[in-house]
JSON list of C-alpha atoms in Angstrom, two decimals:
[
{"chain": "E", "resi": 645, "resn": "MET", "atom": "CA", "xyz": [-0.03, -0.11, -0.02]},
{"chain": "E", "resi": 646, "resn": "GLY", "atom": "CA", "xyz": [1.56, 3.01, -1.12]},
{"chain": "E", "resi": 647, "resn": "LEU", "atom": "CA", "xyz": [0.93, 6.46, -0.30]},
{"chain": "E", "resi": 648, "resn": "GLU", "atom": "CA", "xyz": [-1.50, 6.80, -2.94]},
{"chain": "E", "resi": 649, "resn": "SER", "atom": "CA", "xyz": [-3.61, 3.95, -1.95]},
{"chain": "E", "resi": 650, "resn": "VAL", "atom": "CA", "xyz": [-3.75, 5.40, 1.55]},
{"chain": "E", "resi": 651, "resn": "LYS", "atom": "CA", "xyz": [-4.62, 8.71, 0.21]},
{"chain": "E", "resi": 652, "resn": "GLU", "atom": "CA", "xyz": [-7.37, 6.94, -1.88]},
{"chain": "E", "resi": 653, "resn": "GLU", "atom": "CA", "xyz": [-8.62, 5.01, 1.05]},
{"chain": "E", "resi": 654, "resn": "ILE", "atom": "CA", "xyz": [-8.67, 8.16, 3.13]},
{"chain": "E", "resi": 655, "resn": "LEU", "atom": "CA", "xyz": [-10.65, 9.94, 0.49]},
{"chain": "E", "resi": 656, "resn": "ASN", "atom": "CA", "xyz": [-13.01, 7.09, -0.14]},
{"chain": "E", "resi": 657, "resn": "ASN", "atom": "CA", "xyz": [-13.56, 6.88, 3.83]},
{"chain": "E", "resi": 658, "resn": "ALA", "atom": "CA", "xyz": [-14.13, 10.63, 3.83]},
{"chain": "E", "resi": 659, "resn": "LYS", "atom": "CA", "xyz": [-16.52, 10.27, 0.81]},
{"chain": "E", "resi": 660, "resn": "GLU", "atom": "CA", "xyz": [-18.42, 7.61, 2.48]},
{"chain": "E", "resi": 661, "resn": "GLN", "atom": "CA", "xyz": [-18.59, 9.41, 5.84]},
{"chain": "E", "resi": 662, "resn": "ALA", "atom": "CA", "xyz": [-19.54, 12.63, 3.97]},
{"chain": "E", "resi": 663, "resn": "ALA", "atom": "CA", "xyz": [-22.25, 10.70, 1.91]},
{"chain": "E", "resi": 664, "resn": "SER", "atom": "CA", "xyz": [-23.45, 9.07, 5.25]},
{"chain": "E", "resi": 665, "resn": "LEU", "atom": "CA", "xyz": [-23.53, 12.27, 7.12]},
{"chain": "E", "resi": 666, "resn": "ILE", "atom": "CA", "xyz": [-25.33, 13.98, 4.19]},
{"chain": "E", "resi": 667, "resn": "ALA", "atom": "CA", "xyz": [-27.87, 11.06, 3.92]},
{"chain": "E", "resi": 668, "resn": "GLU", "atom": "CA", "xyz": [-28.23, 11.32, 7.76]},
{"chain": "E", "resi": 669, "resn": "ALA", "atom": "CA", "xyz": [-28.78, 15.14, 7.62]},
{"chain": "E", "resi": 670, "resn": "ARG", "atom": "CA", "xyz": [-31.13, 14.74, 4.55]},
{"chain": "E", "resi": 671, "resn": "LYS", "atom": "CA", "xyz": [-33.01, 12.06, 6.60]},
{"chain": "E", "resi": 672, "resn": "ASP", "atom": "CA", "xyz": [-33.25, 14.41, 9.83]},
{"chain": "E", "resi": 673, "resn": "ALA", "atom": "CA", "xyz": [-34.19, 17.38, 7.50]},
{"chain": "E", "resi": 674, "resn": "ASN", "atom": "CA", "xyz": [-36.98, 15.32, 5.83]},
{"chain": "E", "resi": 675, "resn": "ALA", "atom": "CA", "xyz": [-38.14, 14.33, 9.53]},
{"chain": "E", "resi": 676, "resn": "MET", "atom": "CA", "xyz": [-37.81, 17.91, 10.59]},
{"chain": "E", "resi": 677, "resn": "GLN", "atom": "CA", "xyz": [-39.80, 19.05, 7.72]},
{"chain": "E", "resi": 678, "resn": "LYS", "atom": "CA", "xyz": [-42.43, 16.31, 8.19]},
{"chain": "E", "resi": 679, "resn": "GLU", "atom": "CA", "xyz": [-42.82, 17.21, 11.80]},
{"chain": "E", "resi": 680, "resn": "ALA", "atom": "CA", "xyz": [-42.95, 20.96, 10.90]},
{"chain": "E", "resi": 681, "resn": "GLU", "atom": "CA", "xyz": [-45.64, 20.16, 8.31]},
{"chain": "E", "resi": 682, "resn": "LYS", "atom": "CA", "xyz": [-47.49, 18.08, 10.72]},
{"chain": "E", "resi": 683, "resn": "ARG", "atom": "CA", "xyz": [-47.37, 21.01, 13.35]},
{"chain": "E", "resi": 684, "resn": "VAL", "atom": "CA", "xyz": [-48.53, 23.44, 10.59]},
{"chain": "E", "resi": 685, "resn": "GLU", "atom": "CA", "xyz": [-51.45, 21.22, 9.73]},
{"chain": "E", "resi": 686, "resn": "GLU", "atom": "CA", "xyz": [-52.38, 20.71, 13.28]},
{"chain": "E", "resi": 687, "resn": "ALA", "atom": "CA", "xyz": [-52.32, 24.54, 13.81]},
{"chain": "E", "resi": 688, "resn": "LYS", "atom": "CA", "xyz": [-54.31, 24.97, 10.74]},
{"chain": "E", "resi": 689, "resn": "GLU", "atom": "CA", "xyz": [-56.84, 22.41, 11.93]},
{"chain": "E", "resi": 690, "resn": "LYS", "atom": "CA", "xyz": [-56.88, 23.98, 15.46]},
{"chain": "E", "resi": 691, "resn": "ILE", "atom": "CA", "xyz": [-57.43, 27.47, 13.95]},
{"chain": "E", "resi": 692, "resn": "GLU", "atom": "CA", "xyz": [-60.11, 26.14, 11.54]},
{"chain": "E", "resi": 693, "resn": "THR", "atom": "CA", "xyz": [-61.95, 24.50, 14.42]},
{"chain": "E", "resi": 694, "resn": "GLU", "atom": "CA", "xyz": [-61.68, 27.51, 16.68]},
{"chain": "E", "resi": 695, "resn": "THR", "atom": "CA", "xyz": [-62.92, 29.79, 13.71]},
{"chain": "E", "resi": 696, "resn": "LYS", "atom": "CA", "xyz": [-65.74, 27.51, 13.08]},
{"chain": "E", "resi": 697, "resn": "ARG", "atom": "CA", "xyz": [-66.63, 27.51, 16.88]},
{"chain": "E", "resi": 698, "resn": "MET", "atom": "CA", "xyz": [-66.45, 31.20, 17.08]},
{"chain": "E", "resi": 699, "resn": "ILE", "atom": "CA", "xyz": [-68.59, 31.67, 13.88]},
{"chain": "E", "resi": 700, "resn": "ASP", "atom": "CA", "xyz": [-71.15, 29.25, 15.43]},
{"chain": "E", "resi": 701, "resn": "ILE", "atom": "CA", "xyz": [-70.99, 31.42, 18.72]},
{"chain": "E", "resi": 702, "resn": "ILE", "atom": "CA", "xyz": [-71.51, 34.61, 16.77]},
{"chain": "E", "resi": 703, "resn": "LYS", "atom": "CA", "xyz": [-74.32, 33.02, 14.45]},
{"chain": "E", "resi": 704, "resn": "LYS", "atom": "CA", "xyz": [-76.11, 31.87, 17.72]},
{"chain": "E", "resi": 705, "resn": "GLN", "atom": "CA", "xyz": [-75.63, 35.26, 19.46]},
{"chain": "E", "resi": 706, "resn": "GLU", "atom": "CA", "xyz": [-77.06, 37.04, 16.26]},
{"chain": "E", "resi": 707, "resn": "PHE", "atom": "CA", "xyz": [-79.79, 34.70, 15.94]},
{"chain": "E", "resi": 708, "resn": "ALA", "atom": "CA", "xyz": [-80.71, 35.09, 19.63]},
{"chain": "E", "resi": 709, "resn": "SER", "atom": "CA", "xyz": [-80.58, 38.86, 19.16]},
{"chain": "E", "resi": 710, "resn": "VAL", "atom": "CA", "xyz": [-82.80, 38.73, 16.08]},
{"chain": "E", "resi": 711, "resn": "GLU", "atom": "CA", "xyz": [-85.32, 36.31, 17.78]},
{"chain": "E", "resi": 712, "resn": "SER", "atom": "CA", "xyz": [-85.28, 38.63, 20.82]},
{"chain": "E", "resi": 713, "resn": "GLU", "atom": "CA", "xyz": [-85.76, 41.63, 18.64]},
{"chain": "E", "resi": 714, "resn": "ASN", "atom": "CA", "xyz": [-88.76, 39.86, 16.80]},
{"chain": "E", "resi": 715, "resn": "LYS", "atom": "CA", "xyz": [-90.31, 38.69, 20.17]},
{"chain": "E", "resi": 716, "resn": "LYS", "atom": "CA", "xyz": [-90.09, 42.14, 21.32]},
{"chain": "E", "resi": 717, "resn": "MET", "atom": "CA", "xyz": [-91.66, 43.57, 18.14]},
{"chain": "E", "resi": 718, "resn": "LEU", "atom": "CA", "xyz": [-94.41, 41.02, 18.14]},
{"chain": "E", "resi": 719, "resn": "LEU", "atom": "CA", "xyz": [-95.09, 41.81, 21.69]},
{"chain": "E", "resi": 720, "resn": "GLU", "atom": "CA", "xyz": [-95.24, 45.53, 21.04]},
{"chain": "E", "resi": 721, "resn": "ALA", "atom": "CA", "xyz": [-97.62, 44.80, 18.08]},
{"chain": "E", "resi": 722, "resn": "LYS", "atom": "CA", "xyz": [-100.00, 42.66, 20.32]},
{"chain": "E", "resi": 723, "resn": "LYS", "atom": "CA", "xyz": [-99.88, 45.35, 22.89]},
{"chain": "E", "resi": 724, "resn": "GLU", "atom": "CA", "xyz": [-100.94, 47.93, 20.16]},
{"chain": "E", "resi": 725, "resn": "VAL", "atom": "CA", "xyz": [-103.64, 45.65, 19.02]},
{"chain": "E", "resi": 726, "resn": "ILE", "atom": "CA", "xyz": [-104.97, 45.26, 22.61]},
{"chain": "E", "resi": 727, "resn": "GLU", "atom": "CA", "xyz": [-104.75, 49.07, 23.26]},
{"chain": "E", "resi": 728, "resn": "SER", "atom": "CA", "xyz": [-106.57, 49.57, 20.04]},
{"chain": "E", "resi": 729, "resn": "VAL", "atom": "CA", "xyz": [-109.38, 47.14, 21.05]},
{"chain": "E", "resi": 730, "resn": "PHE", "atom": "CA", "xyz": [-109.81, 48.69, 24.44]},
{"chain": "E", "resi": 731, "resn": "SER", "atom": "CA", "xyz": [-109.85, 52.22, 22.81]},
{"chain": "E", "resi": 732, "resn": "GLN", "atom": "CA", "xyz": [-112.45, 51.06, 20.41]},
{"chain": "E", "resi": 733, "resn": "ALA", "atom": "CA", "xyz": [-114.47, 49.61, 23.28]},
{"chain": "E", "resi": 734, "resn": "LYS", "atom": "CA", "xyz": [-114.22, 52.92, 25.13]},
{"chain": "E", "resi": 735, "resn": "LYS", "atom": "CA", "xyz": [-115.52, 54.78, 21.89]},
{"chain": "E", "resi": 736, "resn": "THR", "atom": "CA", "xyz": [-118.24, 52.30, 21.78]},
{"chain": "E", "resi": 737, "resn": "LEU", "atom": "CA", "xyz": [-119.48, 52.89, 25.45]},
{"chain": "E", "resi": 738, "resn": "GLU", "atom": "CA", "xyz": [-119.14, 56.75, 24.78]},
{"chain": "E", "resi": 739, "resn": "SER", "atom": "CA", "xyz": [-121.52, 56.60, 21.80]},
{"chain": "E", "resi": 740, "resn": "ILE", "atom": "CA", "xyz": [-124.17, 54.06, 23.02]},
{"chain": "E", "resi": 741, "resn": "ASP", "atom": "CA", "xyz": [-127.85, 55.53, 22.99]},
{"chain": "E", "resi": 742, "resn": "ASP", "atom": "CA", "xyz": [-129.65, 56.81, 25.73]},
{"chain": "E", "resi": 743, "resn": "LYS", "atom": "CA", "xyz": [-131.89, 53.73, 26.05]},
{"chain": "E", "resi": 744, "resn": "GLN", "atom": "CA", "xyz": [-128.84, 51.40, 26.47]},
{"chain": "E", "resi": 745, "resn": "ARG", "atom": "CA", "xyz": [-127.23, 53.75, 28.76]},
{"chain": "E", "resi": 746, "resn": "ASP", "atom": "CA", "xyz": [-130.31, 54.07, 31.05]},
{"chain": "E", "resi": 747, "resn": "LYS", "atom": "CA", "xyz": [-130.34, 50.09, 31.14]},
{"chain": "E", "resi": 748, "resn": "TYR", "atom": "CA", "xyz": [-126.58, 50.15, 32.12]},
{"chain": "E", "resi": 749, "resn": "ILE", "atom": "CA", "xyz": [-126.81, 52.82, 34.70]},
{"chain": "E", "resi": 750, "resn": "LYS", "atom": "CA", "xyz": [-129.84, 50.99, 36.26]},
{"chain": "E", "resi": 751, "resn": "LYS", "atom": "CA", "xyz": [-128.08, 47.68, 36.43]},
{"chain": "E", "resi": 752, "resn": "ILE", "atom": "CA", "xyz": [-124.90, 49.29, 37.94]},
{"chain": "E", "resi": 753, "resn": "LEU", "atom": "CA", "xyz": [-127.05, 51.23, 40.43]},
{"chain": "E", "resi": 754, "resn": "GLU", "atom": "CA", "xyz": [-128.65, 47.92, 41.68]},
{"chain": "E", "resi": 755, "resn": "ARG", "atom": "CA", "xyz": [-125.32, 46.26, 41.85]},
{"chain": "E", "resi": 756, "resn": "THR", "atom": "CA", "xyz": [-123.85, 49.25, 43.88]},
{"chain": "E", "resi": 757, "resn": "LYS", "atom": "CA", "xyz": [-126.89, 49.31, 46.28]},
{"chain": "E", "resi": 758, "resn": "ASN", "atom": "CA", "xyz": [-125.97, 45.55, 47.04]},
{"chain": "E", "resi": 759, "resn": "GLU", "atom": "CA", "xyz": [-122.44, 46.70, 48.04]},
{"chain": "E", "resi": 760, "resn": "ILE", "atom": "CA", "xyz": [-122.85, 49.82, 50.09]},
{"chain": "E", "resi": 761, "resn": "GLU", "atom": "CA", "xyz": [-125.65, 52.39, 51.41]},
{"chain": "E", "resi": 762, "resn": "ILE", "atom": "CA", "xyz": [-125.50, 54.91, 48.72]},
{"chain": "E", "resi": 763, "resn": "ALA", "atom": "CA", "xyz": [-125.46, 58.50, 49.76]},
{"chain": "E", "resi": 764, "resn": "TYR", "atom": "CA", "xyz": [-123.63, 60.22, 46.94]},
{"chain": "E", "resi": 765, "resn": "ILE", "atom": "CA", "xyz": [-123.37, 59.33, 43.29]},
{"chain": "E", "resi": 766, "resn": "TYR", "atom": "CA", "xyz": [-120.93, 60.70, 40.66]},
{"chain": "E", "resi": 767, "resn": "CYS", "atom": "CA", "xyz": [-121.73, 60.17, 36.96]},
{"chain": "E", "resi": 768, "resn": "ASN", "atom": "CA", "xyz": [-121.36, 61.69, 33.56]},
{"chain": "E", "resi": 769, "resn": "LYS", "atom": "CA", "xyz": [-123.46, 64.83, 32.91]},
{"chain": "E", "resi": 770, "resn": "ARG", "atom": "CA", "xyz": [-125.44, 62.93, 30.23]},
{"chain": "E", "resi": 771, "resn": "ASP", "atom": "CA", "xyz": [-126.44, 60.18, 32.73]},
{"chain": "E", "resi": 772, "resn": "ILE", "atom": "CA", "xyz": [-127.67, 62.47, 35.38]},
{"chain": "E", "resi": 773, "resn": "LYS", "atom": "CA", "xyz": [-131.23, 62.04, 34.04]},
{"chain": "E", "resi": 774, "resn": "PHE", "atom": "CA", "xyz": [-131.21, 58.32, 34.57]},
{"chain": "E", "resi": 775, "resn": "LEU", "atom": "CA", "xyz": [-130.65, 58.96, 38.33]},
{"chain": "E", "resi": 776, "resn": "LYS", "atom": "CA", "xyz": [-133.56, 61.02, 39.36]},
{"chain": "E", "resi": 777, "resn": "GLY", "atom": "CA", "xyz": [-134.29, 61.66, 42.98]},
{"chain": "E", "resi": 778, "resn": "LEU", "atom": "CA", "xyz": [-130.68, 60.74, 44.16]},
{"chain": "E", "resi": 779, "resn": "ASN", "atom": "CA", "xyz": [-127.93, 62.95, 45.32]},
{"chain": "E", "resi": 780, "resn": "VAL", "atom": "CA", "xyz": [-125.90, 63.11, 41.98]},
{"chain": "E", "resi": 781, "resn": "GLU", "atom": "CA", "xyz": [-122.82, 65.21, 41.00]},
{"chain": "E", "resi": 782, "resn": "PRO", "atom": "CA", "xyz": [-121.37, 65.14, 37.54]},
{"chain": "E", "resi": 783, "resn": "VAL", "atom": "CA", "xyz": [-117.86, 64.10, 36.99]},
{"chain": "E", "resi": 784, "resn": "ASN", "atom": "CA", "xyz": [-115.70, 63.54, 33.89]},
{"chain": "E", "resi": 785, "resn": "ILE", "atom": "CA", "xyz": [-116.19, 60.08, 32.96]},
{"chain": "E", "resi": 786, "resn": "ILE", "atom": "CA", "xyz": [-117.62, 58.54, 29.88]},
{"chain": "E", "resi": 787, "resn": "GLY", "atom": "CA", "xyz": [-120.25, 56.63, 31.70]},
{"chain": "E", "resi": 788, "resn": "GLY", "atom": "CA", "xyz": [-121.18, 54.41, 34.46]},
{"chain": "E", "resi": 789, "resn": "LEU", "atom": "CA", "xyz": [-121.13, 55.65, 37.96]},
{"chain": "E", "resi": 790, "resn": "MET", "atom": "CA", "xyz": [-119.26, 55.93, 41.27]},
{"chain": "E", "resi": 791, "resn": "ALA", "atom": "CA", "xyz": [-120.90, 56.02, 44.61]},
{"chain": "E", "resi": 792, "resn": "GLU", "atom": "CA", "xyz": [-119.98, 56.71, 48.20]},
{"chain": "E", "resi": 793, "resn": "ASN", "atom": "CA", "xyz": [-121.59, 56.12, 51.48]},
{"chain": "E", "resi": 794, "resn": "ARG", "atom": "CA", "xyz": [-122.68, 58.88, 53.88]},
{"chain": "E", "resi": 795, "resn": "GLU", "atom": "CA", "xyz": [-119.31, 59.26, 55.56]},
{"chain": "E", "resi": 796, "resn": "LYS", "atom": "CA", "xyz": [-117.41, 59.18, 52.19]},
{"chain": "E", "resi": 797, "resn": "ASN", "atom": "CA", "xyz": [-115.07, 56.43, 53.49]},
{"chain": "E", "resi": 798, "resn": "ILE", "atom": "CA", "xyz": [-116.29, 53.82, 51.07]},
{"chain": "E", "resi": 799, "resn": "ARG", "atom": "CA", "xyz": [-116.40, 54.32, 47.35]},
{"chain": "E", "resi": 800, "resn": "VAL", "atom": "CA", "xyz": [-117.61, 51.85, 44.78]},
{"chain": "E", "resi": 801, "resn": "ASP", "atom": "CA", "xyz": [-116.40, 52.67, 41.28]},
{"chain": "E", "resi": 802, "resn": "TYR", "atom": "CA", "xyz": [-118.39, 51.46, 38.48]},
{"chain": "E", "resi": 803, "resn": "SER", "atom": "CA", "xyz": [-117.21, 54.06, 35.86]},
{"chain": "E", "resi": 804, "resn": "PHE", "atom": "CA", "xyz": [-116.93, 52.54, 32.37]},
{"chain": "E", "resi": 805, "resn": "GLU", "atom": "CA", "xyz": [-113.14, 53.43, 32.45]},
{"chain": "E", "resi": 806, "resn": "THR", "atom": "CA", "xyz": [-112.60, 51.37, 35.61]},
{"chain": "E", "resi": 807, "resn": "ILE", "atom": "CA", "xyz": [-114.78, 48.69, 34.33]},
{"chain": "E", "resi": 808, "resn": "LEU", "atom": "CA", "xyz": [-112.72, 48.52, 31.18]},
{"chain": "E", "resi": 809, "resn": "GLN", "atom": "CA", "xyz": [-109.45, 48.83, 33.21]},
{"chain": "E", "resi": 810, "resn": "ASN", "atom": "CA", "xyz": [-110.54, 45.73, 35.40]},
{"chain": "E", "resi": 811, "resn": "ILE", "atom": "CA", "xyz": [-111.39, 43.70, 32.39]},
{"chain": "E", "resi": 812, "resn": "LYS", "atom": "CA", "xyz": [-108.00, 44.44, 30.91]},
{"chain": "E", "resi": 813, "resn": "ASP", "atom": "CA", "xyz": [-106.27, 43.78, 34.17]},
{"chain": "E", "resi": 814, "resn": "ASN", "atom": "CA", "xyz": [-108.07, 40.60, 34.87]},
{"chain": "E", "resi": 815, "resn": "GLU", "atom": "CA", "xyz": [-108.67, 39.02, 31.40]},
{"chain": "E", "resi": 816, "resn": "LEU", "atom": "CA", "xyz": [-105.48, 40.19, 29.56]},
{"chain": "E", "resi": 817, "resn": "GLN", "atom": "CA", "xyz": [-104.21, 36.53, 29.08]},
{"chain": "E", "resi": 818, "resn": "ASN", "atom": "CA", "xyz": [-107.63, 35.29, 27.91]},
{"chain": "E", "resi": 819, "resn": "LEU", "atom": "CA", "xyz": [-107.91, 38.37, 25.51]},
{"chain": "E", "resi": 820, "resn": "SER", "atom": "CA", "xyz": [-104.54, 37.56, 24.11]},
{"chain": "E", "resi": 821, "resn": "LYS", "atom": "CA", "xyz": [-105.55, 33.83, 23.46]},
{"chain": "E", "resi": 822, "resn": "ILE", "atom": "CA", "xyz": [-108.79, 34.96, 21.67]},
{"chain": "E", "resi": 823, "resn": "LEU", "atom": "CA", "xyz": [-106.99, 37.96, 19.62]},
{"chain": "E", "resi": 824, "resn": "PHE", "atom": "CA", "xyz": [-103.98, 35.95, 18.74]},
{"chain": "E", "resi": 825, "resn": "PHE", "atom": "CA", "xyz": [-105.22, 32.37, 18.61]},
{"chain": "E", "resi": 826, "resn": "TYR", "atom": "CA", "xyz": [-102.76, 30.61, 20.84]}
]
């Protein structure tokens, strides 16, 4: 073995080692690249999942907000309808003819007499003529009457306004069912 062959052997060994190191480095680089690609894909999937989750949350919030606003608008519309019904009822009561008013006043008077001993009666100017012979004073109501005992410490209010308000307070749920077909 001459110098030349030793040199060649050293070079061959060096080339083999270099090739082995390069192959190992490429293998490590490929593994690192695959690991990096895997982490990128995992991050991408995580971001996509989080984005979908956030979009779903925003959609649900928007839907809930729109649904709440719709319910609010529907409730307001129903309230307006009910107010309109009572306003129309009030107008109807204001415009009933004298024969019907007399009938109502007499019924209310009988009911009132069953509740208190009447000393004073308050009613609409138009209705005074139906209460002859009683101590009557005009007040600003559309119809019906209010009565007090002698001491004025007990008052019964059967004015049309109060009757309508009592109906509204006590029957609102039933009225809603009738008007809106629940």
